[in-house]
Amino acid sequence: MRRYYAKFCDHYESLQTETAWLKLFVPYFLWWTFYLVVLLPIIKYIIEVLIKHKEYSGNNIGYAIAVSLFFSVAVSGIKSYGNRKKKKSEQ
Protein backbone atom coordinates (compact mmCIF):
# COMPACT_ATOMS: atom_id res chain seq x y z
CA MET A 1 0.00 0.00 0.00
CA ARG A 2 2.84 2.38 0.79
CA ARG A 3 4.35 1.71 -2.61
CA TYR A 4 1.15 2.83 -4.36
CA TYR A 5 0.92 5.88 -2.14
CA ALA A 6 4.53 6.80 -2.91
CA LYS A 7 3.88 6.31 -6.62
CA PHE A 8 0.80 8.54 -6.40
CA CYS A 9 2.77 11.24 -4.57
CA ASP A 10 5.53 11.10 -7.19
CA HIS A 11 2.96 11.44 -9.97
CA TYR A 12 1.32 14.38 -8.20
CA GLU A 13 4.70 16.10 -7.76
CA SER A 14 5.50 15.63 -11.45
CA LEU A 15 2.21 17.34 -12.36
CA GLN A 16 3.30 20.45 -10.45
CA THR A 17 5.95 21.14 -13.11
CA GLU A 18 4.22 19.62 -16.15
CA THR A 19 4.20 21.77 -19.29
CA ALA A 20 2.02 19.59 -21.56
CA TRP A 21 -1.60 20.64 -21.10
CA LEU A 22 -2.96 17.24 -22.13
CA LYS A 23 -1.24 15.48 -19.20
CA LEU A 24 -2.81 18.04 -16.87
CA PHE A 25 -6.18 17.83 -18.62
CA VAL A 26 -6.94 14.21 -17.71
CA PRO A 27 -6.84 14.52 -13.89
CA TYR A 28 -8.76 17.80 -13.96
CA PHE A 29 -11.38 16.36 -16.31
CA LEU A 30 -11.85 13.28 -14.14
CA TRP A 31 -12.20 15.38 -10.99
CA TRP A 32 -14.67 17.86 -12.51
CA THR A 33 -16.73 15.06 -14.08
CA PHE A 34 -16.86 13.14 -10.80
CA TYR A 35 -17.88 16.27 -8.95
CA LEU A 36 -20.56 17.42 -11.40
CA VAL A 37 -22.03 14.00 -12.22
CA VAL A 38 -21.88 12.30 -8.81
CA LEU A 39 -21.45 14.75 -5.93
CA LEU A 40 -23.48 17.72 -7.19
CA PRO A 41 -26.73 15.72 -7.70
CA ILE A 42 -26.39 14.28 -4.19
CA ILE A 43 -25.98 17.76 -2.71
CA LYS A 44 -28.83 19.08 -4.89
CA TYR A 45 -31.10 16.22 -3.76
CA ILE A 46 -30.35 16.87 -0.09
CA ILE A 47 -31.09 20.58 -0.46
CA GLU A 48 -34.24 20.26 -2.60
CA VAL A 49 -35.93 17.22 -1.06
CA LEU A 50 -34.74 16.97 2.52
CA ILE A 51 -34.41 20.64 3.41
CA LYS A 52 -36.86 22.52 1.14
CA HIS A 53 -39.36 19.62 0.76
CA LYS A 54 -39.65 20.11 -3.01
CA GLU A 55 -39.71 17.58 -5.82
CA TYR A 56 -36.28 16.62 -7.20
CA SER A 57 -35.94 17.94 -10.75
CA GLY A 58 -33.00 15.75 -11.79
CA ASN A 59 -29.66 16.57 -13.36
CA ASN A 60 -28.48 16.93 -16.96
CA ILE A 61 -25.46 14.66 -17.43
CA GLY A 62 -24.55 16.03 -20.87
CA TYR A 63 -24.42 19.55 -19.49
CA ALA A 64 -22.27 18.39 -16.56
CA ILE A 65 -19.76 16.70 -18.88
CA ALA A 66 -19.64 19.74 -21.18
CA VAL A 67 -18.98 22.06 -18.24
CA SER A 68 -16.28 19.77 -16.85
CA LEU A 69 -14.66 19.59 -20.30
CA PHE A 70 -14.61 23.38 -20.63
CA PHE A 71 -13.25 24.03 -17.14
CA SER A 72 -10.61 21.30 -17.30
CA VAL A 73 -9.31 22.60 -20.65
CA ALA A 74 -9.14 26.13 -19.27
CA VAL A 75 -7.46 25.19 -15.99
CA SER A 76 -4.94 22.81 -17.57
CA GLY A 77 -4.06 25.36 -20.25
CA ILE A 78 -3.48 28.11 -17.70
CA LYS A 79 -1.48 25.82 -15.41
CA SER A 80 0.72 24.47 -18.22
CA TYR A 81 1.34 28.00 -19.54
CA GLY A 82 2.41 29.10 -16.05
CA ASN A 83 4.69 26.08 -15.68
CA ARG A 84 6.19 26.75 -19.11
CA LYS A 85 6.93 30.38 -18.19
CA LYS A 86 8.42 29.29 -14.87
CA LYS A 87 10.63 26.70 -16.57
CA LYS A 88 11.76 29.24 -19.19
CA SER A 89 12.72 31.81 -16.53
CA GLU A 90 14.77 29.20 -14.63
CA GLN A 91 16.89 28.46 -17.71
GROMACS .gro file of N, CA and C in nm:
model
  273
    1MET      N    1   0.082  -0.119   0.000
    1MET     CA    2   0.000   0.000   0.000
    1MET      C    3   0.087   0.126   0.000
    2ARG      N    4   0.195   0.121   0.074
    2ARG     CA    5   0.284   0.238   0.079
    2ARG      C    6   0.349   0.264  -0.056
    3ARG      N    7   0.374   0.156  -0.130
    3ARG     CA    8   0.435   0.171  -0.261
    3ARG      C    9   0.342   0.247  -0.355
    4TYR      N   10   0.212   0.214  -0.351
    4TYR     CA   11   0.115   0.283  -0.436
    4TYR      C   12   0.100   0.428  -0.394
    5TYR      N   13   0.102   0.451  -0.264
    5TYR     CA   14   0.092   0.588  -0.214
    5TYR      C   15   0.213   0.670  -0.256
    6ALA      N   16   0.331   0.611  -0.249
    6ALA     CA   17   0.453   0.680  -0.291
    6ALA      C   18   0.450   0.708  -0.441
    7LYS      N   19   0.399   0.612  -0.517
    7LYS     CA   20   0.388   0.631  -0.662
    7LYS      C   21   0.290   0.744  -0.694
    8PHE      N   22   0.178   0.748  -0.622
    8PHE     CA   23   0.080   0.854  -0.640
    8PHE      C   24   0.139   0.990  -0.606
    9CYS      N   25   0.215   0.997  -0.497
    9CYS     CA   26   0.277   1.124  -0.457
    9CYS      C   27   0.380   1.169  -0.560
   10ASP      N   28   0.456   1.075  -0.615
   10ASP     CA   29   0.553   1.110  -0.719
   10ASP      C   30   0.483   1.163  -0.844
   11HIS      N   31   0.372   1.098  -0.880
   11HIS     CA   32   0.296   1.144  -0.997
   11HIS      C   33   0.239   1.284  -0.972
   12TYR      N   34   0.187   1.307  -0.853
   12TYR     CA   35   0.132   1.438  -0.820
   12TYR      C   36   0.241   1.546  -0.824
   13GLU      N   37   0.358   1.515  -0.773
   13GLU     CA   38   0.470   1.610  -0.776
   13GLU      C   39   0.514   1.639  -0.919
   14SER      N   40   0.511   1.539  -1.006
   14SER     CA   41   0.550   1.563  -1.145
   14SER      C   42   0.448   1.651  -1.216
   15LEU      N   43   0.322   1.648  -1.175
   15LEU     CA   44   0.221   1.734  -1.236
   15LEU      C   45   0.239   1.880  -1.197
   16GLN      N   46   0.308   1.907  -1.088
   16GLN     CA   47   0.330   2.045  -1.045
   16GLN      C   48   0.421   2.121  -1.141
   17THR      N   49   0.504   2.049  -1.216
   17THR     CA   50   0.595   2.114  -1.311
   17THR      C   51   0.567   2.073  -1.455
   18GLU      N   52   0.454   2.010  -1.481
   18GLU     CA   53   0.422   1.962  -1.615
   18GLU      C   54   0.392   2.078  -1.709
   19THR      N   55   0.445   2.071  -1.832
   19THR     CA   56   0.420   2.177  -1.929
   19THR      C   57   0.325   2.134  -2.040
   20ALA      N   58   0.296   2.006  -2.055
   20ALA     CA   59   0.202   1.959  -2.156
   20ALA      C   60   0.060   1.966  -2.100
   21TRP      N   61  -0.026   2.042  -2.165
   21TRP     CA   62  -0.160   2.064  -2.110
   21TRP      C   63  -0.243   1.937  -2.112
   22LEU      N   64  -0.216   1.845  -2.205
   22LEU     CA   65  -0.296   1.724  -2.213
   22LEU      C   66  -0.274   1.633  -2.091
   23LYS      N   67  -0.151   1.628  -2.040
   23LYS     CA   68  -0.124   1.548  -1.920
   23LYS      C   69  -0.191   1.609  -1.798
   24LEU      N   70  -0.209   1.740  -1.797
   24LEU     CA   71  -0.281   1.804  -1.687
   24LEU      C   72  -0.432   1.795  -1.706
   25PHE      N   73  -0.475   1.785  -1.831
   25PHE     CA   74  -0.618   1.783  -1.862
   25PHE      C   75  -0.689   1.662  -1.803
   26VAL      N   76  -0.628   1.545  -1.813
   26VAL     CA   77  -0.694   1.421  -1.771
   26VAL      C   78  -0.732   1.421  -1.623
   27PRO      N   79  -0.641   1.452  -1.529
   27PRO     CA   80  -0.684   1.452  -1.389
   27PRO      C   81  -0.790   1.559  -1.358
   28TYR      N   82  -0.776   1.676  -1.419
   28TYR     CA   83  -0.876   1.780  -1.396
   28TYR      C   84  -1.012   1.738  -1.452
   29PHE      N   85  -1.012   1.679  -1.571
   29PHE     CA   86  -1.138   1.636  -1.631
   29PHE      C   87  -1.204   1.529  -1.547
   30LEU      N   88  -1.128   1.433  -1.498
   30LEU     CA   89  -1.185   1.328  -1.414
   30LEU      C   90  -1.242   1.385  -1.284
   31TRP      N   91  -1.172   1.479  -1.223
   31TRP     CA   92  -1.220   1.538  -1.099
   31TRP      C   93  -1.348   1.618  -1.122
   32TRP      N   94  -1.348   1.705  -1.224
   32TRP     CA   95  -1.467   1.786  -1.251
   32TRP      C   96  -1.585   1.698  -1.289
   33THR      N   97  -1.564   1.595  -1.369
   33THR     CA   98  -1.673   1.506  -1.408
   33THR      C   99  -1.728   1.432  -1.286
   34PHE      N  100  -1.641   1.381  -1.201
   34PHE     CA  101  -1.686   1.314  -1.080
   34PHE      C  102  -1.768   1.409  -0.993
   35TYR      N  103  -1.719   1.531  -0.979
   35TYR     CA  104  -1.788   1.627  -0.895
   35TYR      C  105  -1.925   1.663  -0.953
   36LEU      N  106  -1.931   1.694  -1.081
   36LEU     CA  107  -2.056   1.742  -1.140
   36LEU      C  108  -2.156   1.631  -1.169
   37VAL      N  109  -2.111   1.509  -1.191
   37VAL     CA  110  -2.203   1.400  -1.222
   37VAL      C  111  -2.245   1.323  -1.097
   38VAL      N  112  -2.157   1.312  -0.999
   38VAL     CA  113  -2.188   1.230  -0.881
   38VAL      C  114  -2.220   1.315  -0.758
   39LEU      N  115  -2.128   1.402  -0.719
   39LEU     CA  116  -2.145   1.475  -0.593
   39LEU      C  117  -2.250   1.586  -0.600
   40LEU      N  118  -2.253   1.661  -0.709
   40LEU     CA  119  -2.348   1.772  -0.719
   40LEU      C  120  -2.494   1.726  -0.714
   41PRO      N  121  -2.534   1.618  -0.785
   41PRO     CA  122  -2.673   1.572  -0.770
   41PRO      C  123  -2.708   1.527  -0.628
   42ILE      N  124  -2.612   1.469  -0.557
   42ILE     CA  125  -2.639   1.428  -0.419
   42ILE      C  126  -2.664   1.551  -0.332
   43ILE      N  127  -2.580   1.652  -0.347
   43ILE     CA  128  -2.598   1.776  -0.271
   43ILE      C  129  -2.728   1.844  -0.309
   44LYS      N  130  -2.758   1.846  -0.441
   44LYS     CA  131  -2.883   1.908  -0.489
   44LYS      C  132  -3.005   1.834  -0.434
   45TYR      N  133  -3.000   1.701  -0.430
   45TYR     CA  134  -3.110   1.622  -0.376
   45TYR      C  135  -3.132   1.652  -0.228
   46ILE      N  136  -3.024   1.659  -0.153
   46ILE     CA  137  -3.035   1.687  -0.009
   46ILE      C  138  -3.099   1.824   0.013
   47ILE      N  139  -3.056   1.923  -0.064
   47ILE     CA  140  -3.109   2.058  -0.046
   47ILE      C  141  -3.255   2.066  -0.089
   48GLU      N  142  -3.288   2.012  -0.208
   48GLU     CA  143  -3.424   2.026  -0.260
   48GLU      C  144  -3.526   1.940  -0.185
   49VAL      N  145  -3.494   1.815  -0.162
   49VAL     CA  146  -3.593   1.722  -0.106
   49VAL      C  147  -3.593   1.723   0.046
   50LEU      N  148  -3.477   1.711   0.106
   50LEU     CA  149  -3.474   1.697   0.252
   50LEU      C  150  -3.487   1.829   0.326
   51ILE      N  151  -3.435   1.937   0.270
   51ILE     CA  152  -3.441   2.064   0.341
   51ILE      C  153  -3.560   2.148   0.297
   52LYS      N  154  -3.578   2.166   0.164
   52LYS     CA  155  -3.686   2.252   0.114
   52LYS      C  156  -3.817   2.178   0.090
   53HIS      N  157  -3.818   2.046   0.097
   53HIS     CA  158  -3.936   1.962   0.076
   53HIS      C  159  -4.000   1.988  -0.059
   54LYS      N  160  -3.917   1.996  -0.164
   54LYS     CA  161  -3.965   2.011  -0.301
   54LYS      C  162  -3.939   1.883  -0.377
   55GLU      N  163  -3.995   1.874  -0.498
   55GLU     CA  164  -3.971   1.758  -0.582
   55GLU      C  165  -3.835   1.771  -0.650
   56TYR      N  166  -3.762   1.660  -0.658
   56TYR     CA  167  -3.628   1.662  -0.720
   56TYR      C  168  -3.644   1.671  -0.871
   57SER      N  169  -3.578   1.770  -0.931
   57SER     CA  170  -3.594   1.794  -1.075
   57SER      C  171  -3.496   1.717  -1.161
   58GLY      N  172  -3.397   1.653  -1.102
   58GLY     CA  173  -3.300   1.575  -1.179
   58GLY      C  174  -3.177   1.656  -1.216
   59ASN      N  175  -3.092   1.594  -1.298
   59ASN     CA  176  -2.966   1.657  -1.336
   59ASN      C  177  -2.936   1.621  -1.481
   60ASN      N  178  -2.882   1.716  -1.557
   60ASN     CA  179  -2.848   1.693  -1.696
   60ASN      C  180  -2.703   1.648  -1.705
   61ILE      N  181  -2.681   1.522  -1.740
   61ILE     CA  182  -2.546   1.466  -1.743
   61ILE      C  183  -2.465   1.524  -1.857
   62GLY      N  184  -2.527   1.545  -1.973
   62GLY     CA  185  -2.455   1.603  -2.087
   62GLY      C  186  -2.403   1.742  -2.056
   63TYR      N  187  -2.484   1.821  -1.990
   63TYR     CA  188  -2.442   1.955  -1.949
   63TYR      C  189  -2.327   1.948  -1.849
   64ALA      N  190  -2.334   1.854  -1.757
   64ALA     CA  191  -2.227   1.839  -1.656
   64ALA      C  192  -2.095   1.800  -1.722
   65ILE      N  193  -2.099   1.711  -1.819
   65ILE     CA  194  -1.976   1.670  -1.888
   65ILE      C  195  -1.921   1.784  -1.972
   66ALA      N  196  -2.010   1.861  -2.038
   66ALA     CA  197  -1.964   1.974  -2.118
   66ALA      C  198  -1.898   2.080  -2.031
   67VAL      N  199  -1.956   2.108  -1.916
   67VAL     CA  200  -1.898   2.206  -1.824
   67VAL      C  201  -1.764   2.157  -1.771
   68SER      N  202  -1.755   2.029  -1.735
   68SER     CA  203  -1.628   1.977  -1.685
   68SER      C  204  -1.522   1.977  -1.794
   69LEU      N  205  -1.560   1.953  -1.919
   69LEU     CA  206  -1.466   1.959  -2.030
   69LEU      C  207  -1.412   2.100  -2.048
   70PHE      N  208  -1.502   2.199  -2.046
   70PHE     CA  209  -1.461   2.338  -2.063
   70PHE      C  210  -1.367   2.383  -1.950
   71PHE      N  211  -1.406   2.358  -1.827
   71PHE     CA  212  -1.325   2.403  -1.714
   71PHE      C  213  -1.191   2.331  -1.707
   72SER      N  214  -1.188   2.202  -1.736
   72SER     CA  215  -1.061   2.130  -1.730
   72SER      C  216  -0.966   2.174  -1.840
   73VAL      N  217  -1.017   2.207  -1.959
   73VAL     CA  218  -0.931   2.260  -2.065
   73VAL      C  219  -0.874   2.395  -2.023
   74ALA      N  220  -0.959   2.480  -1.968
   74ALA     CA  221  -0.914   2.613  -1.927
   74ALA      C  222  -0.810   2.605  -1.815
   75VAL      N  223  -0.837   2.528  -1.713
   75VAL     CA  224  -0.746   2.519  -1.599
   75VAL      C  225  -0.614   2.454  -1.639
   76SER      N  226  -0.619   2.347  -1.717
   76SER     CA  227  -0.494   2.281  -1.757
   76SER      C  228  -0.413   2.368  -1.851
   77GLY      N  229  -0.479   2.444  -1.938
   77GLY     CA  230  -0.406   2.536  -2.025
   77GLY      C  231  -0.337   2.646  -1.948
   78ILE      N  232  -0.407   2.704  -1.852
   78ILE     CA  233  -0.348   2.811  -1.770
   78ILE      C  234  -0.233   2.757  -1.686
   79LYS      N  235  -0.253   2.641  -1.626
   79LYS     CA  236  -0.148   2.582  -1.541
   79LYS      C  237  -0.024   2.544  -1.622
   80SER      N  238  -0.043   2.485  -1.741
   80SER     CA  239   0.072   2.447  -1.822
   80SER      C  240   0.144   2.570  -1.876
   81TYR      N  241   0.070   2.675  -1.908
   81TYR     CA  242   0.134   2.800  -1.954
   81TYR      C  243   0.218   2.860  -1.841
   82GLY      N  244   0.165   2.860  -1.719
   82GLY     CA  245   0.241   2.910  -1.605
   82GLY      C  246   0.365   2.827  -1.578
   83ASN      N  247   0.352   2.695  -1.588
   83ASN     CA  248   0.469   2.608  -1.568
   83ASN      C  249   0.573   2.629  -1.677
   84ARG      N  250   0.526   2.652  -1.801
   84ARG     CA  251   0.619   2.675  -1.911
   84ARG      C  252   0.696   2.806  -1.892
   85LYS      N  253   0.626   2.910  -1.846
   85LYS     CA  254   0.693   3.038  -1.819
   85LYS      C  255   0.793   3.024  -1.705
   86LYS      N  256   0.754   2.950  -1.602
   86LYS     CA  257   0.842   2.929  -1.487
   86LYS      C  258   0.967   2.852  -1.528
   87LYS      N  259   0.949   2.750  -1.611
   87LYS     CA  260   1.063   2.670  -1.657
   87LYS      C  261   1.155   2.753  -1.746
   88LYS      N  262   1.097   2.840  -1.829
   88LYS     CA  263   1.176   2.924  -1.919
   88LYS      C  264   1.257   3.026  -1.839
   89SER      N  265   1.200   3.082  -1.734
   89SER     CA  266   1.272   3.181  -1.653
   89SER      C  267   1.384   3.117  -1.571
   90GLU      N  268   1.372   2.989  -1.538
   90GLU     CA  269   1.477   2.920  -1.463
   90GLU      C  270   1.598   2.890  -1.550
   91GLN      N  271   1.578   2.880  -1.681
   91GLN     CA  272   1.689   2.846  -1.771
   91GLN      C  273   1.771   2.964  -1.802
   0.00000   0.00000   0.00000
